[in-house]
Tab-separated table of C-alpha atoms and ligand atoms in Angstrom:
chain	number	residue	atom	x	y	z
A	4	UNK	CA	10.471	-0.814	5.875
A	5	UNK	CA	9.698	-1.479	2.161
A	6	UNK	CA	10.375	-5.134	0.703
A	7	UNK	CA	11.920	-2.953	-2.287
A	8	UNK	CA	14.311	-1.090	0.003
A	9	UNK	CA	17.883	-1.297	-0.380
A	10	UNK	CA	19.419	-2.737	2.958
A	11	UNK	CA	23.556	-2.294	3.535
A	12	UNK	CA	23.951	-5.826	6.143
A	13	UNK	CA	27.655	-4.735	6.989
A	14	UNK	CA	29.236	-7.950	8.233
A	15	UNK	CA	27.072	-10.222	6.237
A	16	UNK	CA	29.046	-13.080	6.443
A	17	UNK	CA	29.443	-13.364	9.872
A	18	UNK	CA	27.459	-14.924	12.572
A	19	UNK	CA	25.060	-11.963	13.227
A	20	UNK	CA	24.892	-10.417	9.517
A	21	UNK	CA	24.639	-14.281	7.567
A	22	UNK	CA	21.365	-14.623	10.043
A	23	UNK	CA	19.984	-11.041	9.319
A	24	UNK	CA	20.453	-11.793	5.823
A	25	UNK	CA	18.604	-14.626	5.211
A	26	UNK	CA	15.770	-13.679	7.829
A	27	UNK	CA	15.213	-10.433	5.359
A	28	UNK	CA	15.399	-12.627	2.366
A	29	UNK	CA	12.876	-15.237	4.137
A	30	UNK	CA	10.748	-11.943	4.365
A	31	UNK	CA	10.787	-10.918	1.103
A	32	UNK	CA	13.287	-7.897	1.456
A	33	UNK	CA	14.694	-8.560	-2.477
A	34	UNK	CA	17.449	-5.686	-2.564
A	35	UNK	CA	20.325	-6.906	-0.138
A	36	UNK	CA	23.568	-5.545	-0.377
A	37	UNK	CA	26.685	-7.071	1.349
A	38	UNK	CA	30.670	-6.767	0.693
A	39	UNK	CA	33.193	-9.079	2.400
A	40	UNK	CA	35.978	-7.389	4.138
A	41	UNK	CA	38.317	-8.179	1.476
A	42	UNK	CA	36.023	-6.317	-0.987
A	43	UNK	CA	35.585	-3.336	1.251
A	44	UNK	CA	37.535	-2.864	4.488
A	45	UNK	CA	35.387	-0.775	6.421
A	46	UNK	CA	38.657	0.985	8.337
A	47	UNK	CA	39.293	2.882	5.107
A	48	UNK	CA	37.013	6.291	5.388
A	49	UNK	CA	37.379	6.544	1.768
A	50	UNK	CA	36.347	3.549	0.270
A	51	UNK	CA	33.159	3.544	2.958
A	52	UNK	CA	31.973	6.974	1.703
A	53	UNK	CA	32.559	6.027	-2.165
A	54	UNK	CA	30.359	2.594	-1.324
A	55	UNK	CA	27.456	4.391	0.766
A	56	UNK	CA	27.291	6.671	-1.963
A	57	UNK	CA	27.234	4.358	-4.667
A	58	UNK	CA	25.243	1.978	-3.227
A	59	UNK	CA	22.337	4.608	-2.272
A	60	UNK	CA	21.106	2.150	0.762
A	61	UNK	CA	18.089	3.104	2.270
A	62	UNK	CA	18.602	0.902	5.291
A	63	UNK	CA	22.107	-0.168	6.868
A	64	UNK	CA	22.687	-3.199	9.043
A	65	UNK	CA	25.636	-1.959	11.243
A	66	UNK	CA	26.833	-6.371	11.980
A	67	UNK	CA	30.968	-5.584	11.415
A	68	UNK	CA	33.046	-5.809	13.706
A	69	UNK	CA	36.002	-7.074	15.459
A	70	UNK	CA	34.715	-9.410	17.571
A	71	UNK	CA	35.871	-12.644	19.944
A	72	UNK	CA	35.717	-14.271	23.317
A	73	UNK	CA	36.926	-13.352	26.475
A	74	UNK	CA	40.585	-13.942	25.761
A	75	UNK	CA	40.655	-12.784	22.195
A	76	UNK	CA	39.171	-9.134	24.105
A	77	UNK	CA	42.051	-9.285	26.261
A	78	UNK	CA	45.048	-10.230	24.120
A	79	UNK	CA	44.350	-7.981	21.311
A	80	UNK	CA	42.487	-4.929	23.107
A	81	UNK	CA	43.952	-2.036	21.077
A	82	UNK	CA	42.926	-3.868	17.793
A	83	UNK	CA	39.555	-4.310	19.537
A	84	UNK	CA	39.127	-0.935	19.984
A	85	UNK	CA	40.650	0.879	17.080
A	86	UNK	CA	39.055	-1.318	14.244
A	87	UNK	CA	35.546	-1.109	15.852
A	88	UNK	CA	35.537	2.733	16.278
A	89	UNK	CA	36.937	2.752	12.899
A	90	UNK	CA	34.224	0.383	11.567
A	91	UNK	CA	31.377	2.033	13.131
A	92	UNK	CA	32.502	5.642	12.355
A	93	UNK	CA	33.111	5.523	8.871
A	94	UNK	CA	29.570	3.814	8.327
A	95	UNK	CA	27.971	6.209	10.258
A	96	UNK	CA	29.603	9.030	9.151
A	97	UNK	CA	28.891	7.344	5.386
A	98	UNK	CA	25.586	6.959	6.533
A	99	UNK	CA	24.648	10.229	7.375
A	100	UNK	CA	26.758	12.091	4.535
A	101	UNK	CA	24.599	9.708	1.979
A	102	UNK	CA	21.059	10.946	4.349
A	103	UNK	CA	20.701	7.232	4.824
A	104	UNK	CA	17.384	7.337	7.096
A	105	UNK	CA	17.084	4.127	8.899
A	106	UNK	CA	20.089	2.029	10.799
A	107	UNK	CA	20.744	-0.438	13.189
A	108	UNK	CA	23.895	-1.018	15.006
A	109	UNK	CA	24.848	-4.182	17.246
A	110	UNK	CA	26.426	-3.527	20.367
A	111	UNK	CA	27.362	-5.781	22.895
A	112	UNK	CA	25.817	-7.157	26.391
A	113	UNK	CA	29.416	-6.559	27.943
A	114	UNK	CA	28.626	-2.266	27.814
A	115	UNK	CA	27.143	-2.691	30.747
A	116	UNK	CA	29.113	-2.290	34.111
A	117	UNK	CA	30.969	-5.912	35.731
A	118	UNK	CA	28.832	-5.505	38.679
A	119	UNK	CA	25.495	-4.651	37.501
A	120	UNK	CA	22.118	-5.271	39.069
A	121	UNK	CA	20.697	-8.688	37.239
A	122	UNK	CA	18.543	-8.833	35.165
A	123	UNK	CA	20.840	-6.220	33.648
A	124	UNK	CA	18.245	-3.304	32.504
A	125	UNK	CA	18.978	-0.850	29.537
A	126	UNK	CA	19.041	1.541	32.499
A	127	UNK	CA	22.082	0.213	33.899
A	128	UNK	CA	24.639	1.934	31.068
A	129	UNK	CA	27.515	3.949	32.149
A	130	UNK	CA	26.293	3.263	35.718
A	131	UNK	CA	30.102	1.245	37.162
A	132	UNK	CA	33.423	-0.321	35.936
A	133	UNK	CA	33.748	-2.382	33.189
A	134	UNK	CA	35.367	-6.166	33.261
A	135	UNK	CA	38.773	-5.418	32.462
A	136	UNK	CA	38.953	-8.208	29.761
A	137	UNK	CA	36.834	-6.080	27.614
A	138	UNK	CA	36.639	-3.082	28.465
A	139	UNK	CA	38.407	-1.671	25.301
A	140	UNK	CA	35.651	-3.191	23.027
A	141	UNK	CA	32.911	-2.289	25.683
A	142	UNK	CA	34.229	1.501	25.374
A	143	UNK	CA	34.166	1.400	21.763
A	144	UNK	CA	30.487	-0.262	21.099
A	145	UNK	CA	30.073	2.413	24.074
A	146	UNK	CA	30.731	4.765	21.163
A	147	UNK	CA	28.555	3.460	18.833
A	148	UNK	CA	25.216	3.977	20.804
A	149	UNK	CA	26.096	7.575	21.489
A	150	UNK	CA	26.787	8.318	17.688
A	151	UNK	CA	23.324	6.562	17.233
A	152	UNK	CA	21.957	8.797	19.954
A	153	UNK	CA	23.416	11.907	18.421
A	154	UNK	CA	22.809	11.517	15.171
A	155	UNK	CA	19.248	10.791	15.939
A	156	UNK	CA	19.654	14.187	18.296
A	157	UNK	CA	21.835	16.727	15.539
A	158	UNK	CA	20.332	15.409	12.270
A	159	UNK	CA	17.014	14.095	12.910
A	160	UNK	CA	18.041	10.089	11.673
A	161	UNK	CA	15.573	7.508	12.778
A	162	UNK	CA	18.671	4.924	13.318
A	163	UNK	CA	18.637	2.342	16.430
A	164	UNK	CA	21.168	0.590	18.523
A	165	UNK	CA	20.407	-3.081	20.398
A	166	UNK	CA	22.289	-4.582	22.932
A	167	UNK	CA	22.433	-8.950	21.950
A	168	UNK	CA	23.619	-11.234	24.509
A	169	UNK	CA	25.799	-13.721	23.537
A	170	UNK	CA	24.869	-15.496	20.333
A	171	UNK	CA	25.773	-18.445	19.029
A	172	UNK	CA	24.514	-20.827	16.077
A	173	UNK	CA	25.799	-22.059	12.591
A	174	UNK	CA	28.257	-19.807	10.738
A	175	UNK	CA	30.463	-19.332	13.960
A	176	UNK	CA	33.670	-18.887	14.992
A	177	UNK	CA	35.243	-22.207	16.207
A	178	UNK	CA	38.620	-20.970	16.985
A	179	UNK	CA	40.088	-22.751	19.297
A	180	UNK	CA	41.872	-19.759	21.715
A	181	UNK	CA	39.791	-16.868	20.052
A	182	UNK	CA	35.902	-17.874	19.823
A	183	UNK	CA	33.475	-17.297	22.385
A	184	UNK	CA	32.639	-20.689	24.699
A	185	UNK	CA	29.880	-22.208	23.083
A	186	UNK	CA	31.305	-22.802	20.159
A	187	UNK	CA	35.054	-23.004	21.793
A	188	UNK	CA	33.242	-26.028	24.330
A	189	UNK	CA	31.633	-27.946	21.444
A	190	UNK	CA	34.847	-27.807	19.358
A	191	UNK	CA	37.421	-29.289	22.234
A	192	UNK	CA	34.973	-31.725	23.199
A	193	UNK	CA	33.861	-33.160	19.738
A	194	UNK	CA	37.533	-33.675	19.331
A	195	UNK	CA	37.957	-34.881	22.736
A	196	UNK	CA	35.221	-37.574	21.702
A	197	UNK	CA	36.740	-38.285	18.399
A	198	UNK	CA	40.169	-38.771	19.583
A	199	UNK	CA	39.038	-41.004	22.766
A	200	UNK	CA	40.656	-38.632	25.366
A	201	UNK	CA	39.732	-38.707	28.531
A	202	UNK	CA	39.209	-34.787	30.194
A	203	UNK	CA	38.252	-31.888	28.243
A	204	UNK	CA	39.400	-28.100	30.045
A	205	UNK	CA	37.197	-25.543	30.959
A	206	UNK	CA	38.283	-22.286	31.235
A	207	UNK	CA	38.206	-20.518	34.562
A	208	UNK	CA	36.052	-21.474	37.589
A	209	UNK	CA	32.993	-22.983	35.735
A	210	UNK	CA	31.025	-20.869	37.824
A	211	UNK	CA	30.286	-17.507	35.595
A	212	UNK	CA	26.773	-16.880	34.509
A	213	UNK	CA	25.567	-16.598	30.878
A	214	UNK	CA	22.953	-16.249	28.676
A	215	UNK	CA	22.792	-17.729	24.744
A	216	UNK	CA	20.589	-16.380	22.024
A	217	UNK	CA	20.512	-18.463	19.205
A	218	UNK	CA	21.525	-15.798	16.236
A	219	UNK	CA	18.259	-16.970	14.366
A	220	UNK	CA	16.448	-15.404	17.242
A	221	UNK	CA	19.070	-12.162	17.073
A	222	UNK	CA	18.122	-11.711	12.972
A	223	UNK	CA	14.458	-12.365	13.973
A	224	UNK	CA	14.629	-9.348	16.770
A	225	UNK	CA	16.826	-7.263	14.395
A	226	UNK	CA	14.195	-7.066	11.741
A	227	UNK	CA	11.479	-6.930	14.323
A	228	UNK	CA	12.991	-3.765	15.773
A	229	UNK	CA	13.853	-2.360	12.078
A	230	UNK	CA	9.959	-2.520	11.337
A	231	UNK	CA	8.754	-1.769	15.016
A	232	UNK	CA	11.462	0.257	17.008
A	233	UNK	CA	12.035	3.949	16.572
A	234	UNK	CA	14.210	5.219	19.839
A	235	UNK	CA	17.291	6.215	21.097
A	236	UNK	CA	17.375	4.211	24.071
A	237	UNK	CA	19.309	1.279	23.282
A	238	UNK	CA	17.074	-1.923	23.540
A	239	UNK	CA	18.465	-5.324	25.031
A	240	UNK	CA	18.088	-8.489	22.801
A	241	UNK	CA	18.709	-11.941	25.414
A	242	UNK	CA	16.121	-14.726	26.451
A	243	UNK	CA	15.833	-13.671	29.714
A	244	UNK	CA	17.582	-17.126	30.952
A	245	UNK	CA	21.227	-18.094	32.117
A	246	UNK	CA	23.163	-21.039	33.249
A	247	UNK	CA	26.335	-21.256	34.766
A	248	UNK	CA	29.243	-22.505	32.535
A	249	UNK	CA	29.941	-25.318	33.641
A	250	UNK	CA	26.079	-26.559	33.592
A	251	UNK	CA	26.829	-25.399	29.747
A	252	UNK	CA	29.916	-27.608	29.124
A	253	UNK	CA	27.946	-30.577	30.534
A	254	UNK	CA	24.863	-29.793	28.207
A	255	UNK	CA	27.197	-29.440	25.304
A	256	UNK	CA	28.944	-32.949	26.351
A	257	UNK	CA	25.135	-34.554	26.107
A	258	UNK	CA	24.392	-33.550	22.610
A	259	UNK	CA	27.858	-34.458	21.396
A	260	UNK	CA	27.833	-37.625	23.223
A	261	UNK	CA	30.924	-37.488	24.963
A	262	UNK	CA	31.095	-39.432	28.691
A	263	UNK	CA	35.283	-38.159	29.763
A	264	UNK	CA	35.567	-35.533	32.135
A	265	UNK	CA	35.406	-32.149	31.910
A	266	UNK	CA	38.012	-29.903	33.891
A	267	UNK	CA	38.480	-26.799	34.733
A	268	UNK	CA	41.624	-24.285	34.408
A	269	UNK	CA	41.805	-21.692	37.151
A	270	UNK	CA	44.285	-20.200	35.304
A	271	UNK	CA	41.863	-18.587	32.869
A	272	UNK	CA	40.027	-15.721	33.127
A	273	UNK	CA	36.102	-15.758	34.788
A	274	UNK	CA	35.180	-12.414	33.138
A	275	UNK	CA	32.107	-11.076	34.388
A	276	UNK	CA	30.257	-12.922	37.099
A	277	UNK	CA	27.140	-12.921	35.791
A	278	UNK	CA	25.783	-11.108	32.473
A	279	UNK	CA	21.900	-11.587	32.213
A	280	UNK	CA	20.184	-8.926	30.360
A	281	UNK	CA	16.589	-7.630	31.116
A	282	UNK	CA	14.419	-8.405	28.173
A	283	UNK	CA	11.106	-6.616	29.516
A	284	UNK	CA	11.464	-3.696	27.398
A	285	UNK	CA	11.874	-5.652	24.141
A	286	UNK	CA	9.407	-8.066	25.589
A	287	UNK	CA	6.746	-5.571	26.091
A	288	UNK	CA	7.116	-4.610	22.399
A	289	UNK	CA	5.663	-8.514	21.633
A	290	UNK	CA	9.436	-10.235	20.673
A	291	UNK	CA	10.313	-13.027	22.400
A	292	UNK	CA	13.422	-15.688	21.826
A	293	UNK	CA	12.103	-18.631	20.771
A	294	UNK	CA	14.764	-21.383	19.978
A	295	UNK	CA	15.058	-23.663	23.141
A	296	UNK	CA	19.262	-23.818	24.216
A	297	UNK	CA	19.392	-26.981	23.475
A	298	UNK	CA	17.777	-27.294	20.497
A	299	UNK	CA	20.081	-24.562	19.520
A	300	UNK	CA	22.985	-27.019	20.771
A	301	UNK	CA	21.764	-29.697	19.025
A	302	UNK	CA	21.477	-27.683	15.600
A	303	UNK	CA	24.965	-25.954	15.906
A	304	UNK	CA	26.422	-29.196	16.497
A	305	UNK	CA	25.453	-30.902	12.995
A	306	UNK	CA	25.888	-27.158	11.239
A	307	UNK	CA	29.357	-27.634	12.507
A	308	UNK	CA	29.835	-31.696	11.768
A	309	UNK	CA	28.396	-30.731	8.129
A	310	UNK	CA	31.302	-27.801	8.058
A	311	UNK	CA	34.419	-29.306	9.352
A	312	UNK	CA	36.779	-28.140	6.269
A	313	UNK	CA	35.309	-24.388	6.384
A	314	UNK	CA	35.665	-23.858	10.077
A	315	UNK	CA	37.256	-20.285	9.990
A	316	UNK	CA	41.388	-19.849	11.013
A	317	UNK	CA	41.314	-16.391	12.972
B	427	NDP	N1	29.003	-13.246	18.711
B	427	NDP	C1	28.472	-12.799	19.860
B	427	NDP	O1	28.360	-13.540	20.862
B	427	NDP	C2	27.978	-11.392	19.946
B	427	NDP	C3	28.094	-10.489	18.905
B	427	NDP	N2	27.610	-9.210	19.040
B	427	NDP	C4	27.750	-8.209	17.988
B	427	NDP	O2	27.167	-8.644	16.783
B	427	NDP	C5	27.911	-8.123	15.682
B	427	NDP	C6	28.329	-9.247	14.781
B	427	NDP	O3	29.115	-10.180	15.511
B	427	NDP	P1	29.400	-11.647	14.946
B	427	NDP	O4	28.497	-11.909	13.796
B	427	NDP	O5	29.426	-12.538	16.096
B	427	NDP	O6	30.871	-11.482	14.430
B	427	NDP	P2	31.631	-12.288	13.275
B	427	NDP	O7	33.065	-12.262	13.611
B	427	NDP	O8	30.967	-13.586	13.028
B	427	NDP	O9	31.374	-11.383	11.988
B	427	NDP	C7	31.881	-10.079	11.925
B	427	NDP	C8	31.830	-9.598	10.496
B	427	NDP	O10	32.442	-8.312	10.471
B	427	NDP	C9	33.162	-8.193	9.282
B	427	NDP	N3	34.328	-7.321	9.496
B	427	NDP	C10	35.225	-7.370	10.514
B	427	NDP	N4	36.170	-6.439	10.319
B	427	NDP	C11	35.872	-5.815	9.152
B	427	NDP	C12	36.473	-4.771	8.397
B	427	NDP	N5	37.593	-4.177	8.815
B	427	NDP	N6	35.889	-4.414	7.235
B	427	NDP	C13	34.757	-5.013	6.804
B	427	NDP	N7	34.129	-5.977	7.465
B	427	NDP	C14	34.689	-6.378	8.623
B	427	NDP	C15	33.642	-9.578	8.893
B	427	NDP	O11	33.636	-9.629	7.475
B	427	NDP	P3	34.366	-10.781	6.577
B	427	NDP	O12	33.706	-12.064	6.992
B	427	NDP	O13	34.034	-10.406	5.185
B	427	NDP	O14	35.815	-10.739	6.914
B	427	NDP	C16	32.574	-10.482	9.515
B	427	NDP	O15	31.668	-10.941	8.562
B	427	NDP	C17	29.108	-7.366	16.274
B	427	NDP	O16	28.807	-6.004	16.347
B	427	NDP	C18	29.215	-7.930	17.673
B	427	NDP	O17	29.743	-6.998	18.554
B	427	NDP	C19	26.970	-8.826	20.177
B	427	NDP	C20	26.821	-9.672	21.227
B	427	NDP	C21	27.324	-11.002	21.210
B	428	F7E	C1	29.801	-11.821	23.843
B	428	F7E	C2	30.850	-11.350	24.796
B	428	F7E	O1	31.938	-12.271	24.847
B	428	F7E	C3	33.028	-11.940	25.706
B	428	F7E	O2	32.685	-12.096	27.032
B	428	F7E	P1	32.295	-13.445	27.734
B	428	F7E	O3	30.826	-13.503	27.921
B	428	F7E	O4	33.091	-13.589	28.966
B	428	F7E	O5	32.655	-14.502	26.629
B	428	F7E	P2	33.270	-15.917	26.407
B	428	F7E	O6	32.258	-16.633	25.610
B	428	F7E	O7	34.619	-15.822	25.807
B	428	F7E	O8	33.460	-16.596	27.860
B	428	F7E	C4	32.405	-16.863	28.709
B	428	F7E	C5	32.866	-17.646	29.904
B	428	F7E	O9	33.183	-18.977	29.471
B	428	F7E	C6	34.439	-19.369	29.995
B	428	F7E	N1	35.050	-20.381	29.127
B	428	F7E	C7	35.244	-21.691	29.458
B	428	F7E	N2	35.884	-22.339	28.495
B	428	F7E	C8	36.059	-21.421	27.494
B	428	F7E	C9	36.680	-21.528	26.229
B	428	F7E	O10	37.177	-22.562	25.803
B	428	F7E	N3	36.659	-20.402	25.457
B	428	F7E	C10	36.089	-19.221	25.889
B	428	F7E	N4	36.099	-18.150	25.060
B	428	F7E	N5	35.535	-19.095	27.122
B	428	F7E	C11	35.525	-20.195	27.893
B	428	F7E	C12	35.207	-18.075	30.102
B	428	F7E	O11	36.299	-18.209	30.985
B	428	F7E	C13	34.112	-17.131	30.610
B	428	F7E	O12	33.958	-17.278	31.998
B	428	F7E	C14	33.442	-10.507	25.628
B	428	F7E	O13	34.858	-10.491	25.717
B	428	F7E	C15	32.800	-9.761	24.557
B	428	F7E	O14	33.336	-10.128	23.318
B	428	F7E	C16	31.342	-10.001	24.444
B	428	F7E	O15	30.598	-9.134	24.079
């Protein structure tokens, strides 16, 4: 890429896009477009094909997207699914119509079947069933590799997909019911601590497997493969480490500093038993993760003290 180019970072106030954004402006990239989704709702075909066009990117940044944890997936699956194909097909479709030449789009760790071999390799797509809690947004980001794939096939476009794990880091979602656990954990018990009360719950068994990539490390892969990466085999992005969740809560405890107990609710979904994605292929390439988990932990944690009044409502 050129430090002149004009990069599209759809979603750039979100986790993913506000750390892709910055990491290209720490680069040098000096013509970065962005529109919140009040400016530009990317479900409206019309408005996305008037902006491409206007906008002339060279580059686009697919980070939109309806996204959540496990029980955000589940309650509000239909929404999950129509407003990502939406999202994803009106950029792309924008994309192509403008001849924008270079794109990356995010997908999601949970495409890959419930059951999968671990390390989970790229290999492993459309290989079994799906978890059930999010399958809907699994189908959809599903979708969005195979448009990459066959745009890359019928019109010759030298756009990417890559596969995160689950991020986390400042500019989060701390919802209480609809964020993902890291920052769902660090919420309840910093408020457990602050209020003096005694248990915090922890959904499901405590027992499901996960690995966290700090988002810094996400916007440092994402322009790494942007400048490196020219395939249509989707390429993981993880650490190549998990822990179970429960091992997480209790790390999370430690850097707050809170000593109650921490409980958990069987009555909550598990989701997948294990979701750790095979790094060798990006790896190989010379990227590595580099922010330790709980250094990560640690930094979210005063992001999120310094940000109490801005937390974010849905
Ligand atoms: N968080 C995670 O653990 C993981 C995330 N990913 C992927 O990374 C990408 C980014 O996720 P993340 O940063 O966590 O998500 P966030 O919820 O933090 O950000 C999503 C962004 O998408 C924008 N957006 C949502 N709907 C619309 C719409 N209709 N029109 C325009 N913009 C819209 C929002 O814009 P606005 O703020 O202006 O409303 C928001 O900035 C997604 O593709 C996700 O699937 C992959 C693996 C794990
Ligand atoms: C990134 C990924 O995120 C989602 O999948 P997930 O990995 O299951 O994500 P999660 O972070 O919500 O949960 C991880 C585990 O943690 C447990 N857990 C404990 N306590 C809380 C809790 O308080 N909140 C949440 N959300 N989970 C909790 C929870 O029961 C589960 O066992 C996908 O739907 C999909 O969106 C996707 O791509």
């Amino acid at each position: 890429m050129n430090k002149h180019d004009r990069i599209y970072i759809a979603g750039h106030r979100g986790l993913a896009g506000s750390a892709i954004w910055r990491r290209l402006e720490a680069e040098g990239y000096d013509q970065l477009i962005g529109a919140t989704s009040s400016e530009l709702d990317l479900r409206d075909r019309d408005a996305v094909f008037a902006f491409v066009r206007d906008q002339k990117p060279d580059v686009i940044v697919d980070a939109a997207a309806r996204v959540g944890g496990i029980q955000a997936n589940d309650t509000y699956s239909a929404e999950f699914l129509s407003d990502n194909l939406q999202i994803q097909v009106n950029l792309m479709d924008a994309a192509n119509a403008a001849g924008v030449e270079r794109l990356l789009f995010l997908g999601s760790s949970c495409i890959y079947p419930k059951y999968a071999e671990q390390p989970i390799k790229e290999s492993s797509l459309l290989t079994g069933e799906l978890e059930p809690t999010n399958d809907a947004y699994a189908i959809a980001k599903i979708a969005g590799i195979m448009q990459v794939q066959a745009s890359r096939k019928q019109y010759g476009r030298r756009w990417i997909s890559a596969m995160p794990t689950n991020l986390y880091g400042p500019g989060d979602n701390f919802h209480p019911e609809h964020s993902h656990v890291l920052p769902a954990l660090m919420r309840r018990i910093h408020e457990a601590k602050v209020a003096g009360e005694p248990e915090v719950v922890i959904w499901g068994s405590g027992t499901p497997l996960r690995e966290f990539l700090h988002v810094d490390d996400l916007a440092d892969a994402s322009v790494f493969l942007l400048e490196n990466y020219d395939s249509p085999e989707t390429i993981n992005v993880g650490v190549g480490e998990d822990l179970s969740i429960r091992d997480l809560a209790e790390l999370i405890a430690e850097v707050v500093g809170y000593e109650g107990r921490l409980v958990q609710d069987a009555t909550k979904p598990d989701g997948t038993p294990r979701k750790l994605l095979d790094v060798s292929r990006l790896n190989d390439l010379g990227w590595h993760a580099r922010i330790a988990l709980r250094d990560g932990i640690a930094e979210t944690y005063a992001w999120y003290l310094e940000h109490l009044d801005q937390l974010r409502t849905r």
